[in-house]
mmCIF file of C-alpha atoms and ligand atoms in Angstrom:
data_model
loop_
_atom_site.group_PDB
_atom_site.id
_atom_site.type_symbol
_atom_site.label_atom_id
_atom_site.label_comp_id
_atom_site.label_asym_id
_atom_site.label_seq_id
_atom_site.Cartn_x
_atom_site.Cartn_y
_atom_site.Cartn_z
ATOM 1 C CA VAL A 1 13.127 -2.177 -1.363
ATOM 2 C CA PRO A 2 14.302 -3.207 -4.868
ATOM 3 C CA ARG A 3 14.739 -0.683 -7.681
ATOM 4 C CA PRO A 4 11.669 -0.229 -9.939
ATOM 5 C CA ARG A 5 12.340 -2.340 -13.049
ATOM 6 C CA ASP A 6 10.505 -4.208 -15.725
ATOM 7 C CA GLY A 7 9.356 -7.639 -14.562
ATOM 8 C CA GLY A 8 11.700 -7.304 -11.543
ATOM 9 C CA GLU A 9 13.520 -10.068 -9.697
ATOM 10 C CA TRP A 10 11.498 -10.297 -6.535
ATOM 11 C CA ALA A 11 12.287 -13.740 -5.147
ATOM 12 C CA GLY A 12 15.175 -12.542 -2.970
ATOM 13 C CA TYR A 13 13.174 -9.600 -1.659
ATOM 14 C CA PHE A 14 10.186 -11.782 -0.773
ATOM 15 C CA ALA A 15 12.457 -14.244 1.067
ATOM 16 C CA ALA A 16 14.100 -11.389 2.995
ATOM 17 C CA GLN A 17 10.739 -9.901 3.901
ATOM 18 C CA SER A 18 9.139 -13.140 4.990
ATOM 19 C CA GLY A 19 8.146 -13.047 8.656
ATOM 20 C CA ARG A 20 9.139 -9.394 9.168
ATOM 21 C CA ARG A 21 7.188 -7.183 11.553
ATOM 22 C CA PRO A 22 4.265 -5.281 9.982
ATOM 23 C CA ARG A 23 5.111 -1.802 8.815
ATOM 24 C CA THR A 24 4.923 0.889 11.485
ATOM 25 C CA LEU A 25 2.930 3.216 9.192
ATOM 26 C CA LEU A 26 0.294 0.568 8.606
ATOM 27 C CA ARG A 27 0.009 -0.112 12.349
ATOM 28 C CA GLN A 28 -0.423 3.602 12.965
ATOM 29 C CA ALA A 29 -3.222 3.733 10.403
ATOM 30 C CA LEU A 30 -4.919 0.666 11.885
ATOM 31 C CA ASP A 31 -4.779 2.193 15.340
ATOM 32 C CA ARG A 32 -6.908 5.068 13.992
ATOM 33 C CA PHE A 33 -9.826 2.715 13.336
ATOM 34 C CA GLY A 34 -11.972 1.606 16.242
ATOM 35 C CA ALA A 35 -12.097 -2.082 17.133
ATOM 36 C CA ALA A 36 -13.339 -4.057 14.112
ATOM 37 C CA ASP A 37 -16.180 -6.532 14.079
ATOM 38 C CA ASP A 38 -14.739 -9.785 12.812
ATOM 39 C CA GLY A 39 -14.597 -9.524 9.026
ATOM 40 C CA ALA A 40 -16.763 -6.405 8.777
ATOM 41 C CA ARG A 41 -14.157 -4.216 7.129
ATOM 42 C CA LEU A 42 -12.308 -4.698 3.889
ATOM 43 C CA ALA A 43 -8.673 -3.780 3.355
ATOM 44 C CA ILE A 44 -6.933 -3.887 0.024
ATOM 45 C CA ASP A 45 -3.223 -4.642 0.257
ATOM 46 C CA LEU A 46 -2.065 -3.285 -3.089
ATOM 47 C CA GLY A 47 1.245 -4.868 -4.092
ATOM 48 C CA SER A 48 1.148 -7.109 -1.003
ATOM 49 C CA GLY A 49 4.532 -8.773 -1.586
ATOM 50 C CA ALA A 50 5.230 -11.722 0.708
ATOM 51 C CA GLY A 51 2.290 -10.669 2.875
ATOM 52 C CA ALA A 52 3.622 -9.586 6.269
ATOM 53 C CA ASP A 53 1.171 -6.650 6.312
ATOM 54 C CA THR A 54 -1.732 -8.710 4.976
ATOM 55 C CA LEU A 55 -1.183 -11.124 7.866
ATOM 56 C CA GLU A 56 -1.306 -8.243 10.343
ATOM 57 C CA LEU A 57 -4.606 -7.053 8.845
ATOM 58 C CA LEU A 58 -6.019 -10.575 9.147
ATOM 59 C CA ARG A 59 -4.727 -10.874 12.680
ATOM 60 C CA ARG A 60 -6.645 -7.649 13.522
ATOM 61 C CA GLY A 61 -9.925 -9.049 12.158
ATOM 62 C CA TRP A 62 -10.055 -7.414 8.718
ATOM 63 C CA ARG A 63 -11.163 -9.026 5.468
ATOM 64 C CA VAL A 64 -8.299 -8.571 3.045
ATOM 65 C CA LEU A 65 -7.979 -8.455 -0.723
ATOM 66 C CA ALA A 66 -4.269 -8.935 -1.398
ATOM 67 C CA ILE A 67 -3.140 -7.993 -4.915
ATOM 68 C CA ASP A 68 0.257 -8.634 -6.434
ATOM 69 C CA ARG A 69 1.308 -9.362 -9.996
ATOM 70 C CA GLU A 70 4.061 -11.760 -8.866
ATOM 71 C CA PRO A 71 2.741 -15.313 -8.465
ATOM 72 C CA ALA A 72 5.560 -16.072 -5.980
ATOM 73 C CA ALA A 73 4.298 -13.312 -3.666
ATOM 74 C CA ILE A 74 0.736 -14.569 -3.585
ATOM 75 C CA GLU A 75 1.832 -18.227 -3.236
ATOM 76 C CA HIS A 76 4.027 -17.241 -0.301
ATOM 77 C CA LEU A 77 1.180 -15.357 1.344
ATOM 78 C CA VAL A 78 -1.332 -18.170 0.931
ATOM 79 C CA GLN A 79 1.130 -20.769 2.218
ATOM 80 C CA HIS A 80 1.845 -18.683 5.313
ATOM 81 C CA THR A 81 -1.748 -17.779 6.144
ATOM 82 C CA PRO A 82 -3.028 -19.733 9.163
ATOM 83 C CA ASP A 83 -6.182 -21.741 8.420
ATOM 84 C CA ARG A 84 -8.234 -19.725 10.889
ATOM 85 C CA TYR A 85 -7.737 -16.559 8.756
ATOM 86 C CA ARG A 86 -8.313 -18.066 5.315
ATOM 87 C CA ARG A 87 -12.037 -17.309 4.983
ATOM 88 C CA ARG A 88 -11.262 -13.597 5.310
ATOM 89 C CA LEU A 89 -8.479 -13.579 2.673
ATOM 90 C CA ARG A 90 -8.847 -13.141 -1.074
ATOM 91 C CA ALA A 91 -5.448 -13.202 -2.775
ATOM 92 C CA ARG A 92 -5.148 -12.370 -6.480
ATOM 93 C CA VAL A 93 -2.277 -12.473 -8.902
ATOM 94 C CA VAL A 94 -3.160 -9.396 -10.895
ATOM 95 C CA ASP A 95 -1.588 -6.165 -12.148
ATOM 96 C CA PHE A 96 -2.862 -3.208 -10.111
ATOM 97 C CA THR A 97 -2.695 -0.981 -13.186
ATOM 98 C CA THR A 98 -5.650 -2.908 -14.583
ATOM 99 C CA ALA A 99 -7.310 -4.426 -11.500
ATOM 100 C CA ASP A 100 -10.788 -3.351 -10.393
ATOM 101 C CA LEU A 101 -10.788 -2.246 -6.766
ATOM 102 C CA PRO A 102 -13.904 -2.913 -4.685
ATOM 103 C CA PRO A 103 -15.092 -0.356 -2.110
ATOM 104 C CA ALA A 104 -12.805 -0.642 0.916
ATOM 105 C CA GLU A 105 -12.263 0.896 4.339
ATOM 106 C CA LEU A 106 -8.472 0.710 3.946
ATOM 107 C CA ILE A 107 -6.091 0.664 1.009
ATOM 108 C CA HIS A 108 -2.516 -0.097 1.945
ATOM 109 C CA CYS A 109 0.146 0.682 -0.660
ATOM 110 C CA GLY A 110 3.306 -0.464 1.140
ATOM 111 C CA TRP A 111 6.148 0.598 -1.177
ATOM 112 C CA SER A 112 4.130 -0.535 -4.191
ATOM 113 C CA LEU A 113 3.103 2.706 -5.918
ATOM 114 C CA PRO A 114 6.761 3.709 -6.568
ATOM 115 C CA HIS A 115 6.799 0.671 -8.893
ATOM 116 C CA CYS A 116 3.883 1.944 -10.951
ATOM 117 C CA PRO A 117 5.037 3.220 -14.378
ATOM 118 C CA ALA A 118 4.439 6.996 -14.400
ATOM 119 C CA GLU A 119 2.061 6.912 -17.303
ATOM 120 C CA ASP A 120 -0.148 4.323 -15.550
ATOM 121 C CA PHE A 121 -0.277 6.120 -12.245
ATOM 122 C CA PRO A 122 -3.127 8.692 -12.810
ATOM 123 C CA PRO A 123 -5.794 6.051 -13.551
ATOM 124 C CA VAL A 124 -4.500 3.818 -10.746
ATOM 125 C CA TRP A 125 -4.766 6.652 -8.237
ATOM 126 C CA SER A 126 -8.164 7.649 -9.536
ATOM 127 C CA ARG A 127 -9.486 4.066 -9.111
ATOM 128 C CA LEU A 128 -7.924 3.920 -5.647
ATOM 129 C CA ARG A 129 -9.634 7.188 -4.650
ATOM 130 C CA SER A 130 -12.992 5.974 -5.998
ATOM 131 C CA ALA A 131 -12.694 2.730 -3.994
ATOM 132 C CA LEU A 132 -12.191 4.478 -0.666
ATOM 133 C CA ARG A 133 -15.365 4.293 1.423
ATOM 134 C CA ALA A 134 -16.433 7.210 3.610
ATOM 135 C CA ASP A 135 -14.058 7.301 6.604
ATOM 136 C CA GLY A 136 -11.775 4.884 4.750
ATOM 137 C CA ARG A 137 -8.035 5.458 4.701
ATOM 138 C CA VAL A 138 -5.252 5.188 2.187
ATOM 139 C CA VAL A 139 -1.852 4.489 3.730
ATOM 140 C CA GLY A 140 1.526 3.999 2.198
ATOM 141 C CA GLN A 141 4.717 5.341 0.705
ATOM 142 C CA LEU A 142 5.128 7.497 -2.380
ATOM 143 C CA LEU A 143 8.528 8.143 -3.912
ATOM 144 C CA GLY A 144 9.805 11.719 -3.758
ATOM 145 C CA ASN A 145 11.133 13.514 -6.806
ATOM 146 C CA ARG A 146 14.709 13.687 -5.417
ATOM 147 C CA ASP A 147 15.011 9.934 -4.920
ATOM 148 C CA ASP A 148 17.714 8.241 -7.070
ATOM 149 C CA TRP A 149 14.976 6.033 -8.539
ATOM 150 C CA ALA A 150 12.602 8.887 -9.350
ATOM 151 C CA ALA A 151 13.814 9.354 -12.943
ATOM 152 C CA GLY A 152 12.625 7.006 -15.683
ATOM 153 C CA PRO A 153 9.316 5.677 -16.936
ATOM 154 C CA LEU A 154 9.161 2.626 -14.632
ATOM 155 C CA SER A 155 8.523 4.550 -11.463
ATOM 156 C CA THR A 156 6.166 7.165 -10.090
ATOM 157 C CA ALA A 157 7.553 10.001 -7.988
ATOM 158 C CA VAL A 158 5.997 13.205 -6.720
ATOM 159 C CA ASP A 159 7.034 16.559 -5.311
ATOM 160 C CA THR A 160 5.206 18.160 -2.444
ATOM 161 C CA ARG A 161 2.847 20.114 -4.663
ATOM 162 C CA GLN A 162 1.900 17.007 -6.653
ATOM 163 C CA LEU A 163 1.371 15.044 -3.441
ATOM 164 C CA LEU A 164 -1.000 17.675 -2.069
ATOM 165 C CA ASP A 165 -2.921 17.612 -5.367
ATOM 166 C CA LEU A 166 -3.236 13.816 -5.093
ATOM 167 C CA LEU A 167 -4.544 14.140 -1.565
ATOM 168 C CA ALA A 168 -6.970 17.003 -2.256
ATOM 169 C CA GLY A 169 -10.341 16.287 -0.668
ATOM 170 C CA LEU A 170 -8.894 13.811 1.839
ATOM 171 C CA VAL A 171 -8.164 14.539 5.482
ATOM 172 C CA ILE A 172 -4.350 14.235 5.785
ATOM 173 C CA GLU A 173 -3.808 12.492 9.126
ATOM 174 C CA ALA A 174 -0.079 11.940 8.696
ATOM 175 C CA CYS A 175 2.356 13.049 6.043
ATOM 176 C CA LYS A 176 6.059 12.675 6.685
ATOM 177 C CA GLU A 177 8.762 13.578 4.169
ATOM 178 C CA VAL A 178 11.896 11.455 4.586
ATOM 179 C CA GLU A 179 15.252 12.080 2.850
ATOM 180 C CA PHE A 180 18.676 10.552 3.469
ATOM 181 C CA ASP A 181 21.600 8.685 1.890
ATOM 182 C CA GLY A 182 21.424 5.025 2.806
ATOM 183 C CA ASP A 183 21.213 1.443 1.659
ATOM 184 C CA SER A 184 18.629 -0.378 -0.362
ATOM 185 C CA PHE A 185 18.062 -3.979 -1.407
ATOM 186 C CA ASP A 186 20.013 -2.967 -4.566
ATOM 187 C CA GLY A 187 22.883 -1.101 -2.893
ATOM 188 C CA PRO A 188 23.534 2.488 -1.640
ATOM 189 C CA LYS A 189 21.257 5.242 -2.852
ATOM 190 C CA HIS A 190 19.689 8.613 -2.068
ATOM 191 C CA TRP A 191 16.246 8.128 -0.540
ATOM 192 C CA HIS A 192 13.402 10.608 -0.742
ATOM 193 C CA PHE A 193 9.860 9.499 0.022
ATOM 194 C CA PHE A 194 6.618 10.458 1.701
ATOM 195 C CA GLU A 195 4.735 8.373 4.234
ATOM 196 C CA VAL A 196 1.040 9.151 4.163
ATOM 197 C CA ILE A 197 -2.133 8.327 6.028
ATOM 198 C CA ALA A 198 -5.182 10.086 4.562
ATOM 199 C CA ARG A 199 -8.879 9.622 5.239
ATOM 200 C CA GLN A 200 -11.922 9.955 3.039
ATOM 201 C CA PRO A 201 -14.210 12.387 4.807
ATOM 202 C CA GLY A 202 -17.263 10.746 6.389
ATOM 203 C CA CYS A 203 -20.621 11.523 4.834
ATOM 204 C CA ARG A 204 -22.985 10.322 7.518
ATOM 205 C CA TRP A 205 -24.581 13.757 7.773
ATOM 206 C CA VAL A 206 -25.225 13.974 4.026
ATOM 207 C CA ALA A 207 -28.778 12.943 3.022
ATOM 208 C CA GLY A 208 -28.767 9.878 0.772
ATOM 209 C CA CYS A 209 -25.098 9.070 1.329
ATOM 210 C CA GLN A 210 -24.430 5.342 0.997
ATOM 211 C CA GLY A 211 -21.117 5.598 2.862
HETATM 212 C C1 LIG B 301 8.704 -3.189 -2.752
HETATM 213 S S1 LIG B 301 7.535 -4.448 -2.843
HETATM 214 C C2 LIG B 301 6.553 -4.105 -1.403
HETATM 215 C C3 LIG B 301 5.828 -5.300 -0.906
HETATM 216 C C4 LIG B 301 5.011 -5.060 0.363
HETATM 217 N N1 LIG B 301 3.872 -4.197 0.145
HETATM 218 C C5 LIG B 301 5.906 -4.479 1.434
HETATM 219 O O1 LIG B 301 5.612 -3.366 1.908
HETATM 220 O O2 LIG B 301 6.861 -5.139 1.801
HETATM 221 C C6 LIG B 301 6.479 -3.920 -4.145
HETATM 222 C C7 LIG B 301 5.443 -5.005 -4.490
HETATM 223 O O3 LIG B 301 4.529 -4.446 -5.450
HETATM 224 C C8 LIG B 301 4.294 -5.439 -6.448
HETATM 225 N N2 LIG B 301 3.921 -4.708 -7.656
HETATM 226 C C9 LIG B 301 4.684 -3.787 -8.325
HETATM 227 N N3 LIG B 301 4.025 -3.345 -9.380
HETATM 228 C C10 LIG B 301 2.858 -4.028 -9.420
HETATM 229 C C11 LIG B 301 1.728 -3.981 -10.285
HETATM 230 N N4 LIG B 301 1.708 -3.218 -11.369
HETATM 231 N N5 LIG B 301 0.668 -4.766 -10.009
HETATM 232 C C12 LIG B 301 0.669 -5.565 -8.908
HETATM 233 N N6 LIG B 301 1.712 -5.627 -8.054
HETATM 234 C C13 LIG B 301 2.790 -4.863 -8.307
HETATM 235 C C14 LIG B 301 5.561 -6.192 -6.571
HETATM 236 O O4 LIG B 301 5.363 -7.463 -7.138
HETATM 237 C C15 LIG B 301 6.014 -6.275 -5.118
HETATM 238 O O5 LIG B 301 5.493 -7.382 -4.460
#
């Protein structure tokens, strides 16, 4: 993962990520859904990058809205999407700090929210929460406050208390805190992050609920 920075240099990262296996956390979240009717469910891949996870969602029968502000990411994704999946893919070059998010059963934030400038994060999270349908899930990584990249206005990082506040009202299905010294795309660093799967409670027993 590259360091959060203004207008970052992503080309090398996208090339390195091309064709990689889908992220384990995403696969664990997908396994929690029952079998999907073809194209019945919508997933938003927020900060989709080169699209390895978008392709996994398409492979599993989801409709996908892939959002990334880097044209090279979306071009790469579209070029590598097999024709048979295309009608279920909407890919947009857009900044997620301003993008409208439609109601979705899944919102995947694979290492993208750490790159959200701290001052933009509260409205982004609030729009993400509003877009989650009943029984929908948010899945992804959030940077921890002890990560080397946590300081500075170009990233968003949380401590445990802040994370729990963000997840209040959701059913936390998985929440793993990871901390170690290791490598990154930009060299050695101290890592601290949370991997989260959280579900919007269902409302099928509530009169008038539109789900
Ligand atoms: C570390 S990459 C992760 C890509 C992919 N989700 C993955 O897990 O490999 C972060 C991605 O978020 C995108 N991104 C960062 N800030 C963004 C923003 N404000 N709006 C849209 N995309 C953004 C970057 O362009 C990049 O593709």
